[in-house]
Amino acid sequence: LGLSVGLRGEVGKNTELRTAGTRPAGELYTGVLYDALGLASLEADARRRAAKSLLVFSGLWGAVRIGDRIPPYR
């Protein structure tokens, strides 16, 4: 595939996704929108509403809620 050395390791990790440890999706994803949301800083009521109404669209897992546990991947 012409992958860099760094990405080869990531591809190897992806072959172990079925047995990898998981974390809530809201803790895994990063970027401008996630930073602006400030999920960790929300009050309990707002966090509960977010857990019910927010979806993350993952290329690998499809639509997941922020509390759904998924393994880190790249």
CSV table of N, CA and C in Angstrom, one decimal:
chain,number,residue,atom,x,y,z
A,1,LEU,N,0.8,-1.2,0.0
A,1,LEU,CA,0.0,0.0,0.0
A,1,LEU,C,0.8,1.3,0.0
A,2,GLY,N,2.1,1.1,0.2
A,2,GLY,CA,3.0,2.3,0.2
A,2,GLY,C,2.8,3.1,1.5
A,3,LEU,N,2.6,2.5,2.6
A,3,LEU,CA,2.4,3.1,3.9
A,3,LEU,C,3.7,3.6,4.5
A,4,SER,N,3.7,4.7,5.2
A,4,SER,CA,4.8,5.1,6.0
A,4,SER,C,5.0,4.1,7.1
A,5,VAL,N,6.2,4.1,7.7
A,5,VAL,CA,6.5,3.2,8.8
A,5,VAL,C,5.6,3.5,10.0
A,6,GLY,N,5.3,4.7,10.3
A,6,GLY,CA,4.3,5.0,11.3
A,6,GLY,C,2.9,4.5,11.1
A,7,LEU,N,2.5,4.5,9.9
A,7,LEU,CA,1.1,4.0,9.6
A,7,LEU,C,1.1,2.5,9.6
A,8,ARG,N,2.2,1.9,9.3
A,8,ARG,CA,2.2,0.4,9.3
A,8,ARG,C,1.8,-0.1,10.7
A,9,GLY,N,2.3,0.5,11.7
A,9,GLY,CA,1.9,0.1,13.1
A,9,GLY,C,0.5,0.3,13.4
A,10,GLU,N,-0.1,1.4,12.8
A,10,GLU,CA,-1.5,1.6,13.0
A,10,GLU,C,-2.4,0.6,12.3
A,11,VAL,N,-2.0,0.2,11.1
A,11,VAL,CA,-2.7,-0.9,10.4
A,11,VAL,C,-2.6,-2.2,11.2
A,12,GLY,N,-1.5,-2.5,11.8
A,12,GLY,CA,-1.4,-3.7,12.6
A,12,GLY,C,-2.3,-3.6,13.8
A,13,LYS,N,-2.5,-2.5,14.4
A,13,LYS,CA,-3.4,-2.3,15.5
A,13,LYS,C,-4.8,-2.6,15.1
A,14,ASN,N,-5.1,-2.1,13.9
A,14,ASN,CA,-6.5,-2.3,13.4
A,14,ASN,C,-6.9,-3.7,13.2
A,15,THR,N,-5.9,-4.6,13.0
A,15,THR,CA,-6.2,-6.0,12.9
A,15,THR,C,-6.6,-6.7,14.2
A,16,GLU,N,-6.5,-5.9,15.3
A,16,GLU,CA,-6.8,-6.5,16.6
A,16,GLU,C,-8.0,-5.7,17.2
A,17,LEU,N,-8.8,-5.0,16.4
A,17,LEU,CA,-9.9,-4.2,17.0
A,17,LEU,C,-10.9,-5.1,17.7
A,18,ARG,N,-11.2,-6.3,17.3
A,18,ARG,CA,-12.2,-7.1,18.0
A,18,ARG,C,-11.9,-7.4,19.4
A,19,THR,N,-10.6,-7.4,19.8
A,19,THR,CA,-10.2,-7.7,21.1
A,19,THR,C,-9.6,-6.6,21.9
A,20,ALA,N,-9.5,-5.4,21.2
A,20,ALA,CA,-8.9,-4.2,21.8
A,20,ALA,C,-9.8,-3.7,22.9
A,21,GLY,N,-9.2,-3.0,23.9
A,21,GLY,CA,-9.9,-2.3,24.9
A,21,GLY,C,-10.7,-1.1,24.3
A,22,THR,N,-11.8,-0.7,25.0
A,22,THR,CA,-12.7,0.3,24.5
A,22,THR,C,-12.8,1.5,25.4
A,23,ARG,N,-13.2,2.6,24.8
A,23,ARG,CA,-13.5,3.8,25.6
A,23,ARG,C,-14.8,4.4,25.0
A,24,PRO,N,-15.5,5.3,25.7
A,24,PRO,CA,-16.6,6.0,25.2
A,24,PRO,C,-16.2,6.8,24.0
A,25,ALA,N,-17.0,6.8,22.9
A,25,ALA,CA,-16.7,7.5,21.7
A,25,ALA,C,-16.4,9.0,22.0
A,26,GLY,N,-17.2,9.6,23.0
A,26,GLY,CA,-17.0,11.0,23.3
A,26,GLY,C,-15.6,11.3,23.8
A,27,GLU,N,-14.8,10.3,24.3
A,27,GLU,CA,-13.5,10.4,24.8
A,27,GLU,C,-12.4,10.2,23.7
A,28,LEU,N,-12.8,9.5,22.6
A,28,LEU,CA,-11.9,9.1,21.6
A,28,LEU,C,-11.6,10.1,20.5
A,29,TYR,N,-12.7,10.7,20.1
A,29,TYR,CA,-12.6,11.6,18.9
A,29,TYR,C,-12.1,13.0,19.3
A,30,THR,N,-11.3,13.6,18.5
A,30,THR,CA,-10.8,14.9,18.7
A,30,THR,C,-11.0,15.8,17.5
A,31,GLY,N,-10.8,17.1,17.7
A,31,GLY,CA,-10.9,18.0,16.6
A,31,GLY,C,-11.6,19.3,17.1
A,32,VAL,N,-11.8,20.2,16.2
A,32,VAL,CA,-12.3,21.5,16.5
A,32,VAL,C,-13.7,21.4,17.1
A,33,LEU,N,-14.6,20.6,16.5
A,33,LEU,CA,-16.0,20.5,17.0
A,33,LEU,C,-16.0,19.9,18.4
A,34,TYR,N,-15.2,18.9,18.6
A,34,TYR,CA,-15.2,18.2,19.9
A,34,TYR,C,-14.6,19.2,21.0
A,35,ASP,N,-13.6,19.9,20.6
A,35,ASP,CA,-13.0,20.9,21.5
A,35,ASP,C,-14.1,22.0,21.9
A,36,ALA,N,-14.8,22.4,20.9
A,36,ALA,CA,-15.8,23.5,21.1
A,36,ALA,C,-17.0,22.9,22.0
A,37,LEU,N,-17.3,21.7,21.8
A,37,LEU,CA,-18.4,21.1,22.7
A,37,LEU,C,-17.9,21.1,24.1
A,38,GLY,N,-16.7,20.7,24.4
A,38,GLY,CA,-16.2,20.7,25.8
A,38,GLY,C,-17.0,19.7,26.6
A,39,LEU,N,-17.2,18.5,26.1
A,39,LEU,CA,-18.0,17.4,26.7
A,39,LEU,C,-17.6,17.2,28.1
A,40,ALA,N,-16.3,17.1,28.4
A,40,ALA,CA,-15.9,16.9,29.8
A,40,ALA,C,-16.3,18.0,30.8
A,41,SER,N,-16.5,19.2,30.3
A,41,SER,CA,-16.8,20.3,31.1
A,41,SER,C,-18.3,20.6,31.3
A,42,LEU,N,-19.1,19.8,30.6
A,42,LEU,CA,-20.6,20.0,30.7
A,42,LEU,C,-21.1,19.5,32.1
A,43,GLU,N,-22.1,20.2,32.5
A,43,GLU,CA,-22.7,19.8,33.8
A,43,GLU,C,-23.5,18.5,33.5
A,44,ALA,N,-23.8,17.8,34.6
A,44,ALA,CA,-24.4,16.5,34.5
A,44,ALA,C,-25.7,16.4,33.7
A,45,ASP,N,-26.6,17.4,33.8
A,45,ASP,CA,-27.8,17.4,33.0
A,45,ASP,C,-27.5,17.6,31.5
A,46,ALA,N,-26.6,18.5,31.2
A,46,ALA,CA,-26.2,18.7,29.8
A,46,ALA,C,-25.5,17.5,29.2
A,47,ARG,N,-24.7,16.8,30.0
A,47,ARG,CA,-24.0,15.6,29.6
A,47,ARG,C,-25.0,14.5,29.3
A,48,ARG,N,-26.0,14.3,30.1
A,48,ARG,CA,-27.1,13.3,29.9
A,48,ARG,C,-27.8,13.6,28.6
A,49,ARG,N,-28.1,14.9,28.4
A,49,ARG,CA,-28.8,15.3,27.1
A,49,ARG,C,-27.9,15.0,25.9
A,50,ALA,N,-26.7,15.3,26.0
A,50,ALA,CA,-25.7,15.0,25.0
A,50,ALA,C,-25.6,13.5,24.7
A,51,ALA,N,-25.6,12.7,25.7
A,51,ALA,CA,-25.5,11.3,25.6
A,51,ALA,C,-26.7,10.7,24.8
A,52,LYS,N,-27.9,11.3,25.0
A,52,LYS,CA,-29.1,10.9,24.4
A,52,LYS,C,-29.2,11.4,22.9
A,53,SER,N,-28.7,12.6,22.7
A,53,SER,CA,-29.0,13.2,21.4
A,53,SER,C,-27.9,13.3,20.4
A,54,LEU,N,-26.7,13.2,20.8
A,54,LEU,CA,-25.5,13.4,19.9
A,54,LEU,C,-25.1,12.1,19.3
A,55,LEU,N,-24.8,12.2,18.0
A,55,LEU,CA,-24.3,11.0,17.3
A,55,LEU,C,-23.0,11.4,16.7
A,56,VAL,N,-22.0,10.5,16.6
A,56,VAL,CA,-20.8,10.7,15.9
A,56,VAL,C,-20.8,9.7,14.8
A,57,PHE,N,-20.5,10.2,13.6
A,57,PHE,CA,-20.5,9.4,12.4
A,57,PHE,C,-19.1,8.9,12.1
A,58,SER,N,-18.9,7.6,12.3
A,58,SER,CA,-17.6,7.0,12.2
A,58,SER,C,-17.5,6.2,10.9
A,59,GLY,N,-16.4,6.4,10.2
A,59,GLY,CA,-16.2,5.7,8.9
A,59,GLY,C,-16.2,4.2,9.1
A,60,LEU,N,-15.7,3.7,10.3
A,60,LEU,CA,-15.6,2.3,10.6
A,60,LEU,C,-16.9,1.8,11.3
A,61,TRP,N,-17.4,2.4,12.3
A,61,TRP,CA,-18.5,1.9,13.1
A,61,TRP,C,-19.9,2.4,12.7
A,62,GLY,N,-19.9,3.4,11.8
A,62,GLY,CA,-21.2,4.0,11.5
A,62,GLY,C,-21.6,5.1,12.5
A,63,ALA,N,-22.9,5.3,12.8
A,63,ALA,CA,-23.4,6.2,13.7
A,63,ALA,C,-23.2,5.6,15.1
A,64,VAL,N,-22.5,6.3,16.0
A,64,VAL,CA,-22.4,5.9,17.4
A,64,VAL,C,-22.8,7.0,18.3
A,65,ARG,N,-23.3,6.7,19.5
A,65,ARG,CA,-23.5,7.7,20.5
A,65,ARG,C,-22.2,8.0,21.3
A,66,ILE,N,-22.2,9.1,21.9
A,66,ILE,CA,-20.9,9.5,22.6
A,66,ILE,C,-20.6,8.6,23.7
A,67,GLY,N,-21.6,7.9,24.2
A,67,GLY,CA,-21.3,6.9,25.3
A,67,GLY,C,-21.0,5.5,24.9
A,68,ASP,N,-21.2,5.2,23.6
A,68,ASP,CA,-20.9,3.9,23.0
A,68,ASP,C,-19.4,3.6,23.2
A,69,ARG,N,-19.1,2.4,23.6
A,69,ARG,CA,-17.7,2.1,23.8
A,69,ARG,C,-17.2,1.4,22.5
A,70,ILE,N,-16.1,2.0,22.0
A,70,ILE,CA,-15.5,1.5,20.8
A,70,ILE,C,-14.0,1.5,21.0
A,71,PRO,N,-13.2,0.7,20.3
A,71,PRO,CA,-11.8,0.7,20.5
A,71,PRO,C,-11.2,1.8,19.7
A,72,PRO,N,-10.1,2.4,20.1
A,72,PRO,CA,-9.4,3.4,19.3
A,72,PRO,C,-8.9,2.8,18.0
A,73,TYR,N,-9.0,3.5,16.9
A,73,TYR,CA,-8.6,3.1,15.6
A,73,TYR,C,-8.1,4.3,14.8
A,74,ARG,N,-7.5,4.0,13.7
A,74,ARG,CA,-7.1,5.0,12.8
A,74,ARG,C,-7.3,4.6,11.4
